[in-house]
Amino acid sequence: MKRYFLVLAVLSIIFSTLVGINQANAQFSPVRTIVFPVIGKVTYYDDFGVPRSGGRTHEGQDLMGKKMLPLVSAVDGTIVSVNYPEESWGMAVTIKDSDGYTYHYLHINNDNPGTDDGKGDGMNAYAPDIKQGNKVVKGQLIGYMGDSGNAETTGAHLHFEIRLNGSPFSPYQSLQNATKITTPVYNYPKLSGEILPYDDFG
């Protein structure tokens, strides 16, 4: 009988150890070296994993701010998608870096300036030359904060995600350690047929 309980105790310890390792791995979030994706004042906390309707959990970080704050590329990379718009995400951009991580910008502006009409087009959402396949550099202007998609009732914000192989992880520490800039970067390589912005003139 003692031997039986000893075996059970050993198995219990092994199981607890494995569960602890799995939980630690689940909580591990790589810290990426990025530029902060919003220029201007925002508020946020680590809301990754917070429950959402329909049994979902929050898969990114909500950076709350004012409509039309500039959004900039967090990394050097390639634009892999631009939405016009998607029902939940609204106007959105996804950028992929050379390490295979993807950076997702959701709820980009869909309004005409000074309104909440939902009738703004790509000119009011995205910077020039933001289209699938184009290269971007850290700090390059990509668009403007808004409330498109299912964010119409939550106030203007950027829902920012970082994923690897499609799996999201908390971007909180990456954002905490991010380099903040005060103006977009304009000294990036010219694309074919592109006229680059000059100072404050776009």
PDB file of N, CA and C in Angstrom, residues 78-145:
ATOM      1  N   THR A  78       7.646  44.287 -44.604  1.00  0.00           N
ATOM      2  CA  THR A  78       6.848  44.278 -45.833  1.00  0.00           C
ATOM      3  C   THR A  78       5.378  44.257 -45.465  1.00  0.00           C
ATOM      4  N   ILE A  79       4.591  45.064 -46.157  1.00  0.00           N
ATOM      5  CA  ILE A  79       3.143  45.068 -45.931  1.00  0.00           C
ATOM      6  C   ILE A  79       2.551  43.806 -46.558  1.00  0.00           C
ATOM      7  N   VAL A  80       1.890  43.008 -45.738  1.00  0.00           N
ATOM      8  CA  VAL A  80       1.309  41.761 -46.253  1.00  0.00           C
ATOM      9  C   VAL A  80      -0.194  41.862 -46.454  1.00  0.00           C
ATOM     10  N   SER A  81      -0.840  42.859 -45.841  1.00  0.00           N
ATOM     11  CA  SER A  81      -2.273  43.054 -46.111  1.00  0.00           C
ATOM     12  C   SER A  81      -2.692  44.467 -45.741  1.00  0.00           C
ATOM     13  N   VAL A  82      -3.680  44.976 -46.500  1.00  0.00           N
ATOM     14  CA  VAL A  82      -4.306  46.269 -46.228  1.00  0.00           C
ATOM     15  C   VAL A  82      -5.805  46.069 -46.423  1.00  0.00           C
ATOM     16  N   ASN A  83      -6.599  46.371 -45.391  1.00  0.00           N
ATOM     17  CA  ASN A  83      -8.046  46.136 -45.456  1.00  0.00           C
ATOM     18  C   ASN A  83      -8.795  47.388 -45.892  1.00  0.00           C
ATOM     19  N   TYR A  84      -9.905  47.158 -46.646  1.00  0.00           N
ATOM     20  CA  TYR A  84     -10.743  48.273 -47.136  1.00  0.00           C
ATOM     21  C   TYR A  84     -12.229  47.959 -47.037  1.00  0.00           C
ATOM     22  N   PRO A  85     -12.855  47.944 -45.916  1.00  0.00           N
ATOM     23  CA  PRO A  85     -12.379  47.520 -44.608  1.00  0.00           C
ATOM     24  C   PRO A  85     -12.917  46.126 -44.328  1.00  0.00           C
ATOM     25  N   GLU A  86     -12.556  45.535 -43.208  1.00  0.00           N
ATOM     26  CA  GLU A  86     -13.082  44.249 -42.760  1.00  0.00           C
ATOM     27  C   GLU A  86     -14.106  44.520 -41.669  1.00  0.00           C
ATOM     28  N   GLU A  87     -15.132  43.681 -41.565  1.00  0.00           N
ATOM     29  CA  GLU A  87     -16.276  43.967 -40.683  1.00  0.00           C
ATOM     30  C   GLU A  87     -15.865  44.198 -39.229  1.00  0.00           C
ATOM     31  N   SER A  88     -15.005  43.356 -38.694  1.00  0.00           N
ATOM     32  CA  SER A  88     -14.599  43.494 -37.291  1.00  0.00           C
ATOM     33  C   SER A  88     -13.394  44.409 -37.127  1.00  0.00           C
ATOM     34  N   TRP A  89     -12.389  44.189 -37.958  1.00  0.00           N
ATOM     35  CA  TRP A  89     -11.145  44.951 -37.835  1.00  0.00           C
ATOM     36  C   TRP A  89     -11.276  46.365 -38.362  1.00  0.00           C
ATOM     37  N   GLY A  90     -12.169  46.572 -39.313  1.00  0.00           N
ATOM     38  CA  GLY A  90     -12.251  47.857 -39.981  1.00  0.00           C
ATOM     39  C   GLY A  90     -11.070  48.032 -40.918  1.00  0.00           C
ATOM     40  N   MET A  91     -10.605  49.258 -41.046  1.00  0.00           N
ATOM     41  CA  MET A  91      -9.391  49.523 -41.807  1.00  0.00           C
ATOM     42  C   MET A  91      -8.213  48.953 -41.018  1.00  0.00           C
ATOM     43  N   ALA A  92      -7.341  48.217 -41.681  1.00  0.00           N
ATOM     44  CA  ALA A  92      -6.266  47.543 -40.950  1.00  0.00           C
ATOM     45  C   ALA A  92      -5.072  47.276 -41.854  1.00  0.00           C
ATOM     46  N   VAL A  93      -3.896  47.210 -41.238  1.00  0.00           N
ATOM     47  CA  VAL A  93      -2.645  46.930 -41.946  1.00  0.00           C
ATOM     48  C   VAL A  93      -1.886  45.848 -41.184  1.00  0.00           C
ATOM     49  N   THR A  94      -1.254  44.941 -41.927  1.00  0.00           N
ATOM     50  CA  THR A  94      -0.370  43.944 -41.325  1.00  0.00           C
ATOM     51  C   THR A  94       1.003  44.052 -41.973  1.00  0.00           C
ATOM     52  N   ILE A  95       2.033  44.082 -41.140  1.00  0.00           N
ATOM     53  CA  ILE A  95       3.428  44.192 -41.590  1.00  0.00           C
ATOM     54  C   ILE A  95       4.192  42.972 -41.097  1.00  0.00           C
ATOM     55  N   LYS A  96       5.054  42.412 -41.934  1.00  0.00           N
ATOM     56  CA  LYS A  96       5.873  41.254 -41.555  1.00  0.00           C
ATOM     57  C   LYS A  96       7.340  41.647 -41.584  1.00  0.00           C
ATOM     58  N   ASP A  97       8.086  41.284 -40.502  1.00  0.00           N
ATOM     59  CA  ASP A  97       9.503  41.613 -40.469  1.00  0.00           C
ATOM     60  C   ASP A  97      10.349  40.449 -40.973  1.00  0.00           C
ATOM     61  N   SER A  98      11.659  40.639 -41.004  1.00  0.00           N
ATOM     62  CA  SER A  98      12.552  39.622 -41.571  1.00  0.00           C
ATOM     63  C   SER A  98      12.662  38.370 -40.710  1.00  0.00           C
ATOM     64  N   ASP A  99      12.213  38.454 -39.442  1.00  0.00           N
ATOM     65  CA  ASP A  99      12.240  37.289 -38.557  1.00  0.00           C
ATOM     66  C   ASP A  99      10.951  36.489 -38.617  1.00  0.00           C
ATOM     67  N   GLY A 100       9.993  36.951 -39.411  1.00  0.00           N
ATOM     68  CA  GLY A 100       8.737  36.217 -39.555  1.00  0.00           C
ATOM     69  C   GLY A 100       7.632  36.657 -38.614  1.00  0.00           C
ATOM     70  N   TYR A 101       7.888  37.662 -37.763  1.00  0.00           N
ATOM     71  CA  TYR A 101       6.849  38.187 -36.881  1.00  0.00           C
ATOM     72  C   TYR A 101       5.936  39.116 -37.678  1.00  0.00           C
ATOM     73  N   THR A 102       4.653  39.111 -37.357  1.00  0.00           N
ATOM     74  CA  THR A 102       3.713  40.024 -38.004  1.00  0.00           C
ATOM     75  C   THR A 102       3.159  41.008 -36.973  1.00  0.00           C
ATOM     76  N   TYR A 103       2.926  42.237 -37.449  1.00  0.00           N
ATOM     77  CA  TYR A 103       2.483  43.344 -36.609  1.00  0.00           C
ATOM     78  C   TYR A 103       1.177  43.859 -37.204  1.00  0.00           C
ATOM     79  N   HIS A 104       0.111  43.827 -36.399  1.00  0.00           N
ATOM     80  CA  HIS A 104      -1.236  44.082 -36.898  1.00  0.00           C
ATOM     81  C   HIS A 104      -1.784  45.378 -36.302  1.00  0.00           C
ATOM     82  N   TYR A 105      -2.273  46.256 -37.180  1.00  0.00           N
ATOM     83  CA  TYR A 105      -2.840  47.546 -36.807  1.00  0.00           C
ATOM     84  C   TYR A 105      -4.322  47.517 -37.185  1.00  0.00           C
ATOM     85  N   LEU A 106      -5.219  47.500 -36.191  1.00  0.00           N
ATOM     86  CA  LEU A 106      -6.650  47.394 -36.439  1.00  0.00           C
ATOM     87  C   LEU A 106      -7.382  48.672 -36.029  1.00  0.00           C
ATOM     88  N   HIS A 107      -8.553  48.897 -36.631  1.00  0.00           N
ATOM     89  CA  HIS A 107      -9.461  50.015 -36.334  1.00  0.00           C
ATOM     90  C   HIS A 107      -8.908  51.356 -36.809  1.00  0.00           C
ATOM     91  N   ILE A 108      -8.134  51.350 -37.883  1.00  0.00           N
ATOM     92  CA  ILE A 108      -7.598  52.584 -38.461  1.00  0.00           C
ATOM     93  C   ILE A 108      -8.758  53.471 -38.929  1.00  0.00           C
ATOM     94  N   ASN A 109      -8.520  54.770 -38.987  1.00  0.00           N
ATOM     95  CA  ASN A 109      -9.583  55.746 -39.261  1.00  0.00           C
ATOM     96  C   ASN A 109     -10.385  55.440 -40.533  1.00  0.00           C
ATOM     97  N   ASN A 110     -11.708  55.566 -40.425  1.00  0.00           N
ATOM     98  CA  ASN A 110     -12.589  55.401 -41.597  1.00  0.00           C
ATOM     99  C   ASN A 110     -13.527  56.589 -41.780  1.00  0.00           C
ATOM    100  N   ASP A 111     -13.212  57.716 -41.119  1.00  0.00           N
ATOM    101  CA  ASP A 111     -14.099  58.882 -41.158  1.00  0.00           C
ATOM    102  C   ASP A 111     -13.464  60.038 -41.924  1.00  0.00           C
ATOM    103  N   ASN A 112     -14.317  60.894 -42.456  1.00  0.00           N
ATOM    104  CA  ASN A 112     -13.829  62.156 -42.985  1.00  0.00           C
ATOM    105  C   ASN A 112     -13.367  63.015 -41.816  1.00  0.00           C
ATOM    106  N   PRO A 113     -12.326  63.827 -41.987  1.00  0.00           N
ATOM    107  CA  PRO A 113     -11.787  64.618 -40.877  1.00  0.00           C
ATOM    108  C   PRO A 113     -12.852  65.444 -40.166  1.00  0.00           C
ATOM    109  N   GLY A 114     -12.848  65.383 -38.834  1.00  0.00           N
ATOM    110  CA  GLY A 114     -13.783  66.151 -38.023  1.00  0.00           C
ATOM    111  C   GLY A 114     -15.154  65.541 -37.884  1.00  0.00           C
ATOM    112  N   THR A 115     -15.355  64.325 -38.425  1.00  0.00           N
ATOM    113  CA  THR A 115     -16.673  63.684 -38.364  1.00  0.00           C
ATOM    114  C   THR A 115     -16.548  62.262 -37.811  1.00  0.00           C
ATOM    115  N   ASP A 116     -17.682  61.651 -37.626  1.00  0.00           N
ATOM    116  CA  ASP A 116     -17.743  60.223 -37.302  1.00  0.00           C
ATOM    117  C   ASP A 116     -18.689  59.559 -38.297  1.00  0.00           C
ATOM    118  N   ASP A 117     -18.508  59.926 -39.584  1.00  0.00           N
ATOM    119  CA  ASP A 117     -19.478  59.528 -40.605  1.00  0.00           C
ATOM    120  C   ASP A 117     -19.238  58.146 -41.208  1.00  0.00           C
ATOM    121  N   GLY A 118     -18.073  57.563 -40.957  1.00  0.00           N
ATOM    122  CA  GLY A 118     -17.785  56.245 -41.533  1.00  0.00           C
ATOM    123  C   GLY A 118     -17.644  56.258 -43.033  1.00  0.00           C
ATOM    124  N   LYS A 119     -17.513  57.462 -43.618  1.00  0.00           N
ATOM    125  CA  LYS A 119     -17.463  57.568 -45.075  1.00  0.00           C
ATOM    126  C   LYS A 119     -16.081  57.973 -45.596  1.00  0.00           C
ATOM    127  N   GLY A 120     -15.095  57.958 -44.694  1.00  0.00           N
ATOM    128  CA  GLY A 120     -13.745  58.241 -45.149  1.00  0.00           C
ATOM    129  C   GLY A 120     -13.222  57.071 -45.964  1.00  0.00           C
ATOM    130  N   ASP A 121     -12.374  57.345 -46.904  1.00  0.00           N
ATOM    131  CA  ASP A 121     -11.835  56.261 -47.735  1.00  0.00           C
ATOM    132  C   ASP A 121     -10.376  56.027 -47.364  1.00  0.00           C
ATOM    133  N   GLY A 122      -9.643  55.365 -48.247  1.00  0.00           N
ATOM    134  CA  GLY A 122      -8.248  55.071 -47.972  1.00  0.00           C
ATOM    135  C   GLY A 122      -7.394  56.304 -47.774  1.00  0.00           C
ATOM    136  N   MET A 123      -7.783  57.438 -48.381  1.00  0.00           N
ATOM    137  CA  MET A 123      -7.020  58.674 -48.235  1.00  0.00           C
ATOM    138  C   MET A 123      -7.030  59.163 -46.783  1.00  0.00           C
ATOM    139  N   ASN A 124      -8.101  58.852 -46.058  1.00  0.00           N
ATOM    140  CA  ASN A 124      -8.217  59.270 -44.661  1.00  0.00           C
ATOM    141  C   ASN A 124      -7.775  58.182 -43.690  1.00  0.00           C
ATOM    142  N   ALA A 125      -7.444  57.026 -44.226  1.00  0.00           N
ATOM    143  CA  ALA A 125      -7.028  55.900 -43.390  1.00  0.00           C
ATOM    144  C   ALA A 125      -5.524  55.680 -43.451  1.00  0.00           C
ATOM    145  N   TYR A 126      -4.986  55.650 -44.672  1.00  0.00           N
ATOM    146  CA  TYR A 126      -3.612  55.214 -44.888  1.00  0.00           C
ATOM    147  C   TYR A 126      -2.738  56.310 -45.472  1.00  0.00           C
ATOM    148  N   ALA A 127      -1.449  56.221 -45.166  1.00  0.00           N
ATOM    149  CA  ALA A 127      -0.461  57.104 -45.783  1.00  0.00           C
ATOM    150  C   ALA A 127      -0.265  56.688 -47.243  1.00  0.00           C
ATOM    151  N   PRO A 128       0.340  57.552 -48.074  1.00  0.00           N
ATOM    152  CA  PRO A 128       0.594  57.183 -49.473  1.00  0.00           C
ATOM    153  C   PRO A 128       1.457  55.931 -49.573  1.00  0.00           C
ATOM    154  N   ASP A 129       1.176  55.121 -50.597  1.00  0.00           N
ATOM    155  CA  ASP A 129       1.964  53.922 -50.915  1.00  0.00           C
ATOM    156  C   ASP A 129       1.868  52.811 -49.877  1.00  0.00           C
ATOM    157  N   ILE A 130       0.832  52.870 -49.040  1.00  0.00           N
ATOM    158  CA  ILE A 130       0.610  51.749 -48.118  1.00  0.00           C
ATOM    159  C   ILE A 130      -0.274  50.744 -48.845  1.00  0.00           C
ATOM    160  N   LYS A 131       0.394  49.780 -49.457  1.00  0.00           N
ATOM    161  CA  LYS A 131      -0.325  48.734 -50.176  1.00  0.00           C
ATOM    162  C   LYS A 131       0.459  47.431 -50.091  1.00  0.00           C
ATOM    163  N   GLN A 132      -0.251  46.346 -50.300  1.00  0.00           N
ATOM    164  CA  GLN A 132       0.342  45.021 -50.156  1.00  0.00           C
ATOM    165  C   GLN A 132       1.604  44.866 -51.007  1.00  0.00           C
ATOM    166  N   GLY A 133       2.654  44.340 -50.402  1.00  0.00           N
ATOM    167  CA  GLY A 133       3.896  44.084 -51.102  1.00  0.00           C
ATOM    168  C   GLY A 133       4.937  45.169 -50.966  1.00  0.00           C
ATOM    169  N   ASN A 134       4.518  46.375 -50.555  1.00  0.00           N
ATOM    170  CA  ASN A 134       5.473  47.471 -50.410  1.00  0.00           C
ATOM    171  C   ASN A 134       6.308  47.322 -49.135  1.00  0.00           C
ATOM    172  N   LYS A 135       7.535  47.820 -49.183  1.00  0.00           N
ATOM    173  CA  LYS A 135       8.419  47.814 -48.027  1.00  0.00           C
ATOM    174  C   LYS A 135       8.146  49.053 -47.169  1.00  0.00           C
ATOM    175  N   VAL A 136       8.343  48.895 -45.851  1.00  0.00           N
ATOM    176  CA  VAL A 136       8.264  50.020 -44.937  1.00  0.00           C
ATOM    177  C   VAL A 136       9.462  49.961 -43.997  1.00  0.00           C
ATOM    178  N   VAL A 137       9.771  51.098 -43.378  1.00  0.00           N
ATOM    179  CA  VAL A 137      10.877  51.155 -42.419  1.00  0.00           C
ATOM    180  C   VAL A 137      10.332  51.587 -41.064  1.00  0.00           C
ATOM    181  N   LYS A 138      11.098  51.312 -40.028  1.00  0.00           N
ATOM    182  CA  LYS A 138      10.718  51.721 -38.677  1.00  0.00           C
ATOM    183  C   LYS A 138      10.409  53.209 -38.638  1.00  0.00           C
ATOM    184  N   GLY A 139       9.243  53.545 -38.083  1.00  0.00           N
ATOM    185  CA  GLY A 139       8.876  54.950 -37.929  1.00  0.00           C
ATOM    186  C   GLY A 139       8.190  55.563 -39.117  1.00  0.00           C
ATOM    187  N   GLN A 140       8.030  54.807 -40.209  1.00  0.00           N
ATOM    188  CA  GLN A 140       7.363  55.334 -41.403  1.00  0.00           C
ATOM    189  C   GLN A 140       5.865  55.467 -41.155  1.00  0.00           C
ATOM    190  N   LEU A 141       5.295  56.576 -41.578  1.00  0.00           N
ATOM    191  CA  LEU A 141       3.854  56.787 -41.432  1.00  0.00           C
ATOM    192  C   LEU A 141       3.095  55.752 -42.239  1.00  0.00           C
ATOM    193  N   ILE A 142       2.133  55.081 -41.566  1.00  0.00           N
ATOM    194  CA  ILE A 142       1.314  54.105 -42.295  1.00  0.00           C
ATOM    195  C   ILE A 142      -0.167  54.444 -42.284  1.00  0.00           C
ATOM    196  N   GLY A 143      -0.613  55.255 -41.321  1.00  0.00           N
ATOM    197  CA  GLY A 143      -2.032  55.592 -41.271  1.00  0.00           C
ATOM    198  C   GLY A 143      -2.358  56.434 -40.058  1.00  0.00           C
ATOM    199  N   TYR A 144      -3.672  56.430 -39.704  1.00  0.00           N
ATOM    200  CA  TYR A 144      -4.153  57.323 -38.657  1.00  0.00           C
ATOM    201  C   TYR A 144      -5.120  56.584 -37.736  1.00  0.00           C
ATOM    202  N   MET A 145      -5.017  56.871 -36.443  1.00  0.00           N
ATOM    203  CA  MET A 145      -5.881  56.228 -35.459  1.00  0.00           C
ATOM    204  C   MET A 145      -7.345  56.537 -35.734  1.00  0.00           C
TER     205      MET A 145
END
